[in-house]
């Protein structure tokens, strides 16, 4: 149920004023609440902020237990998060598959905004990092990493195409403004670290940029909005003095934003898009 551009544009200003608490005339109706549905992968599921919890009525869907950008947005007086169904580990086709769940379909039918991250799991970044890590290269040489990096362009193309299909599927069942958030650069590439050489960190950051660019082009072709968070996370990758990306030898949630990363990196960009919702 795609809304035409004129309709979205005409209603954007009114919603932005309502969300900001702008003054209205005495005869005007009270500002309405924007209903929001959150979908996507672990970067939308507070992964990296604490323990794990299963989403009620969605077996196999897990989220972190700490605060993230969605939790902070839920505290806004003009926003109601009617469903948070982001699932750690989900690929784009699995996010799309959630639309067959009745509680998801019902929430989307009434939503004013849908937010999500997706595409990273389709790429399988963990395999790249494992092959390109300093310990792996010390043991096996550079060839396994080089071979993985050579696969990146094709994997990104497939991920972006699947992300576009997911946006189109959401758009078919909802009039909501669809907001796809990108991924931060994970590493500080200014110097070598025990995990990665500076050269490999820069290469992995480059392919993150390429994934973001491909996702942006693909989802914007389906009338979604893409929010790039790269600048907000700049200087806060693994190996920096103040990392917003978790890397702890004892954690199973590494290479995801910390609570600070979600709240200071993702939240500001998301809030601006919700303010423009219908």
Short mmCIF file of C-alpha atoms in Angstrom, two decimals:
data_model
loop_
_atom_site.label_atom_id
_atom_site.label_comp_id
_atom_site.label_asym_id
_atom_site.label_seq_id
_atom_site.Cartn_x
_atom_site.Cartn_y
_atom_site.Cartn_z
CA UNK A 1 0.00 0.00 0.00
CA UNK A 2 2.56 2.54 -1.17
CA UNK A 3 1.67 6.16 -0.34
CA UNK A 4 2.40 8.57 -3.13
CA UNK A 5 5.18 11.10 -2.65
CA UNK A 6 2.79 14.05 -2.55
CA UNK A 7 0.84 12.52 0.30
CA UNK A 8 3.98 11.77 2.29
CA UNK A 9 5.37 15.23 1.73
CA UNK A 10 2.16 17.02 2.62
CA UNK A 11 1.81 15.23 5.91
CA UNK A 12 5.46 15.32 6.96
CA UNK A 13 5.47 18.87 8.31
CA UNK A 14 2.41 18.33 10.48
CA UNK A 15 3.88 15.22 12.06
CA UNK A 16 7.22 16.91 12.65
CA UNK A 17 5.55 19.75 14.48
CA UNK A 18 3.49 17.33 16.53
CA UNK A 19 6.54 15.32 17.54
CA UNK A 20 8.43 18.45 18.50
CA UNK A 21 5.54 19.62 20.65
CA UNK A 22 4.85 22.70 18.55
CA UNK A 23 2.10 25.00 19.74
CA UNK A 24 -1.32 24.58 18.13
CA UNK A 25 -4.32 26.84 17.97
CA UNK A 26 -7.04 26.25 20.59
CA UNK A 27 -9.29 24.71 17.96
CA UNK A 28 -6.64 22.30 16.74
CA UNK A 29 -6.70 18.66 17.74
CA UNK A 30 -4.06 17.36 20.14
CA UNK A 31 -0.90 16.10 18.39
CA UNK A 32 -1.30 12.46 17.53
CA UNK A 33 0.97 9.65 18.66
CA UNK A 34 3.13 8.03 16.01
CA UNK A 35 2.97 4.23 16.11
CA UNK A 36 6.32 2.61 15.38
CA UNK A 37 7.28 -0.96 14.51
CA UNK A 38 10.92 -2.01 14.80
CA UNK A 39 12.21 -4.92 12.72
CA UNK A 40 15.62 -6.02 11.50
CA UNK A 41 18.76 -7.73 12.73
CA UNK A 42 20.96 -7.51 15.82
CA UNK A 43 21.84 -3.85 15.22
CA UNK A 44 18.16 -3.08 15.78
CA UNK A 45 17.85 -5.56 18.65
CA UNK A 46 20.09 -4.00 21.34
CA UNK A 47 22.62 -6.80 20.81
CA UNK A 48 25.80 -5.91 22.68
CA UNK A 49 24.09 -4.13 25.57
CA UNK A 50 23.74 -7.02 28.02
CA UNK A 51 22.18 -10.45 28.18
CA UNK A 52 19.63 -12.06 25.86
CA UNK A 53 15.87 -12.25 25.97
CA UNK A 54 13.38 -13.87 23.62
CA UNK A 55 10.73 -11.75 21.99
CA UNK A 56 7.32 -12.83 23.23
CA UNK A 57 5.32 -14.88 20.72
CA UNK A 58 8.22 -15.02 18.25
CA UNK A 59 10.19 -18.23 18.90
CA UNK A 60 13.81 -17.98 17.89
CA UNK A 61 13.82 -14.18 17.96
CA UNK A 62 16.26 -12.78 20.52
CA UNK A 63 17.27 -9.28 21.61
CA UNK A 64 19.71 -7.74 24.05
CA UNK A 65 18.51 -6.74 27.48
CA UNK A 66 20.06 -3.26 27.63
CA UNK A 67 18.88 0.09 26.29
CA UNK A 68 19.15 1.02 22.65
CA UNK A 69 17.82 3.67 20.26
CA UNK A 70 14.39 2.03 20.11
CA UNK A 71 14.04 1.99 23.89
CA UNK A 72 14.96 5.66 24.08
CA UNK A 73 12.51 6.53 21.32
CA UNK A 74 9.75 4.66 23.17
CA UNK A 75 10.09 7.16 26.02
CA UNK A 76 9.12 10.04 23.71
CA UNK A 77 5.62 11.32 24.57
CA UNK A 78 4.55 11.32 20.89
CA UNK A 79 5.88 7.86 19.99
CA UNK A 80 4.41 4.46 20.78
CA UNK A 81 6.53 1.45 19.90
CA UNK A 82 3.72 -0.99 19.20
CA UNK A 83 6.02 -3.88 18.30
CA UNK A 84 9.76 -4.46 18.64
CA UNK A 85 10.43 -7.57 16.56
CA UNK A 86 14.08 -7.10 15.60
CA UNK A 87 15.86 -10.45 15.81
CA UNK A 88 19.59 -10.95 16.32
CA UNK A 89 21.15 -12.98 13.53
CA UNK A 90 18.36 -12.48 11.00
CA UNK A 91 19.16 -12.12 7.32
CA UNK A 92 17.06 -9.98 5.00
CA UNK A 93 14.87 -12.89 3.87
CA UNK A 94 14.17 -13.83 7.49
CA UNK A 95 13.10 -10.26 8.29
CA UNK A 96 10.80 -10.51 5.27
CA UNK A 97 9.45 -13.80 6.56
CA UNK A 98 8.28 -12.13 9.77
CA UNK A 99 5.55 -10.39 7.79
CA UNK A 100 3.72 -13.71 7.76
CA UNK A 101 3.36 -13.58 11.55
CA UNK A 102 -0.07 -12.23 12.49
CA UNK A 103 1.15 -9.96 15.29
CA UNK A 104 3.68 -8.40 12.91
CA UNK A 105 1.14 -7.97 10.11
CA UNK A 106 -1.36 -6.39 12.50
CA UNK A 107 1.20 -3.93 13.85
CA UNK A 108 2.41 -2.96 10.38
CA UNK A 109 -1.13 -2.26 9.22
CA UNK A 110 -1.43 0.52 11.83
CA UNK A 111 2.18 1.76 11.89
CA UNK A 112 3.26 5.27 10.99
CA UNK A 113 6.96 4.38 10.99
CA UNK A 114 8.87 1.13 10.46
CA UNK A 115 12.57 1.05 11.40
CA UNK A 116 15.16 -1.63 10.70
CA UNK A 117 18.74 -2.56 9.98
CA UNK A 118 19.46 -5.44 7.61
CA UNK A 119 22.00 -6.82 5.20
CA UNK A 120 25.02 -7.38 7.43
CA UNK A 121 24.18 -11.00 8.18
CA UNK A 122 23.69 -11.74 4.50
CA UNK A 123 27.34 -10.73 4.00
CA UNK A 124 28.66 -12.81 6.90
CA UNK A 125 31.07 -10.21 8.24
CA UNK A 126 32.19 -12.58 10.98
CA UNK A 127 33.92 -14.78 8.41
CA UNK A 128 35.72 -11.76 6.98
CA UNK A 129 36.97 -10.64 10.36
CA UNK A 130 38.05 -14.15 11.30
CA UNK A 131 40.06 -14.57 8.08
CA UNK A 132 41.57 -11.08 8.25
CA UNK A 133 42.41 -11.00 11.95
CA UNK A 134 45.99 -10.53 13.00
CA UNK A 135 46.21 -13.99 14.62
CA UNK A 136 44.79 -15.66 11.51
CA UNK A 137 47.19 -13.87 9.19
CA UNK A 138 50.12 -14.72 11.45
CA UNK A 139 49.18 -18.39 11.22
CA UNK A 140 47.90 -18.69 7.64
CA UNK A 141 49.23 -15.68 5.78
CA UNK A 142 47.23 -13.08 3.84
CA UNK A 143 45.69 -15.38 1.22
CA UNK A 144 42.51 -16.40 3.15
CA UNK A 145 41.71 -12.76 3.92
CA UNK A 146 42.36 -11.68 0.34
CA UNK A 147 40.07 -14.45 -0.91
CA UNK A 148 37.28 -13.34 1.40
CA UNK A 149 37.60 -9.70 0.41
CA UNK A 150 37.36 -10.68 -3.25
CA UNK A 151 33.88 -12.08 -2.54
CA UNK A 152 32.60 -8.84 -1.00
CA UNK A 153 31.24 -7.12 -4.14
CA UNK A 154 29.04 -10.04 -5.16
CA UNK A 155 27.79 -10.62 -1.61
CA UNK A 156 26.93 -6.94 -1.22
CA UNK A 157 24.96 -6.93 -4.47
CA UNK A 158 22.89 -9.91 -3.33
CA UNK A 159 22.30 -8.43 0.13
CA UNK A 160 21.17 -5.08 -1.27
CA UNK A 161 18.77 -6.73 -3.72
CA UNK A 162 17.25 -8.81 -0.94
CA UNK A 163 16.95 -5.73 1.29
CA UNK A 164 14.99 -4.01 -1.48
CA UNK A 165 12.64 -7.01 -1.65
CA UNK A 166 12.07 -6.76 2.09
CA UNK A 167 11.27 -3.05 1.90
CA UNK A 168 8.86 -3.71 -0.97
CA UNK A 169 7.15 -6.43 1.06
CA UNK A 170 6.72 -4.11 4.04
CA UNK A 171 5.48 -1.34 1.78
CA UNK A 172 2.87 -3.69 0.33
CA UNK A 173 1.20 -4.16 3.71
CA UNK A 174 1.81 -0.79 5.37
CA UNK A 175 1.51 2.92 4.64
CA UNK A 176 4.30 3.60 7.14
CA UNK A 177 7.43 5.64 6.51
CA UNK A 178 10.13 2.96 6.22
CA UNK A 179 13.49 3.92 7.72
CA UNK A 180 16.49 1.68 7.08
CA UNK A 181 19.53 2.48 9.22
CA UNK A 182 23.03 1.68 8.05
CA UNK A 183 26.01 0.15 9.82
CA UNK A 184 28.90 1.93 11.54
CA UNK A 185 32.53 1.36 10.69
CA UNK A 186 33.58 -1.21 13.27
CA UNK A 187 37.29 -0.48 13.54
CA UNK A 188 39.69 2.35 14.25
CA UNK A 189 42.03 2.03 11.27
CA UNK A 190 44.60 4.61 12.34
CA UNK A 191 46.90 2.06 13.95
CA UNK A 192 47.47 -1.67 14.32
CA UNK A 193 45.64 -3.49 17.11
CA UNK A 194 45.83 -7.01 18.54
CA UNK A 195 42.72 -7.85 16.49
CA UNK A 196 43.57 -6.32 13.10
CA UNK A 197 46.34 -4.52 11.31
CA UNK A 198 45.52 -0.94 10.37
CA UNK A 199 45.55 -1.97 6.69
CA UNK A 200 43.01 -4.75 7.20
CA UNK A 201 40.85 -2.54 9.42
CA UNK A 202 40.76 0.07 6.65
CA UNK A 203 39.80 -2.57 4.08
CA UNK A 204 36.94 -3.88 6.22
CA UNK A 205 35.74 -0.34 6.89
CA UNK A 206 35.79 0.31 3.14
CA UNK A 207 33.52 -2.65 2.47
CA UNK A 208 31.18 -1.50 5.22
CA UNK A 209 30.93 1.81 3.36
CA UNK A 210 30.23 -0.07 0.14
CA UNK A 211 27.50 -2.11 1.81
CA UNK A 212 25.90 1.05 3.15
CA UNK A 213 26.01 2.66 -0.28
CA UNK A 214 24.44 -0.37 -1.95
CA UNK A 215 21.73 -0.63 0.71
CA UNK A 216 20.95 3.06 0.42
CA UNK A 217 20.53 2.89 -3.35
CA UNK A 218 18.43 -0.27 -3.19
CA UNK A 219 16.00 0.75 -0.46
CA UNK A 220 15.61 4.32 -1.70
CA UNK A 221 14.50 2.88 -5.03
CA UNK A 222 11.63 1.34 -3.05
CA UNK A 223 10.75 4.72 -1.47
CA UNK A 224 12.34 3.94 1.89
CA UNK A 225 14.64 6.35 3.74
CA UNK A 226 18.24 5.37 4.45
CA UNK A 227 20.04 6.80 7.48
CA UNK A 228 23.84 6.69 7.36
CA UNK A 229 25.33 6.56 10.88
CA UNK A 230 28.99 6.48 9.83
CA UNK A 231 29.77 10.05 10.86
CA UNK A 232 28.12 9.70 14.26
CA UNK A 233 30.30 6.67 15.06
CA UNK A 234 33.47 8.17 13.62
CA UNK A 235 36.39 7.86 16.02
CA UNK A 236 34.58 5.28 18.17
CA UNK A 237 35.50 1.98 16.52
CA UNK A 238 37.26 -0.97 18.11
CA UNK A 239 40.77 0.15 19.03
CA UNK A 240 39.85 3.79 19.61
CA UNK A 241 40.25 5.61 22.91
CA UNK A 242 36.46 5.69 23.40
CA UNK A 243 34.94 2.74 21.52
CA UNK A 244 31.19 2.53 20.95
CA UNK A 245 31.62 -0.94 19.46
CA UNK A 246 31.86 -3.86 21.89
CA UNK A 247 34.97 -6.00 21.82
CA UNK A 248 35.54 -8.11 24.91
CA UNK A 249 37.28 -11.47 24.89
CA UNK A 250 34.65 -12.85 27.28
CA UNK A 251 31.60 -11.57 25.40
CA UNK A 252 29.51 -13.43 22.81
CA UNK A 253 28.08 -10.14 21.54
CA UNK A 254 31.23 -8.59 20.10
CA UNK A 255 31.30 -6.15 17.19
CA UNK A 256 27.92 -4.63 18.00
CA UNK A 257 27.27 -1.15 19.39
CA UNK A 258 27.49 -0.61 23.10
CA UNK A 259 24.61 1.12 24.85
CA UNK A 260 26.43 4.42 24.26
CA UNK A 261 26.73 3.55 20.58
CA UNK A 262 23.02 2.92 20.21
CA UNK A 263 22.00 6.01 22.15
CA UNK A 264 24.55 8.46 20.73
CA UNK A 265 25.12 6.89 17.32
CA UNK A 266 21.79 5.52 16.16
CA UNK A 267 19.20 7.46 18.14
CA UNK A 268 19.79 11.01 16.82
CA UNK A 269 19.44 9.97 13.19
CA UNK A 270 16.37 7.88 13.89
CA UNK A 271 14.64 10.63 15.84
CA UNK A 272 14.99 13.03 12.94
CA UNK A 273 13.28 10.60 10.58
CA UNK A 274 10.44 9.80 12.98
CA UNK A 275 9.76 13.53 13.23
CA UNK A 276 9.16 13.54 9.49
CA UNK A 277 6.69 10.67 9.57
CA UNK A 278 3.17 11.01 8.30
#
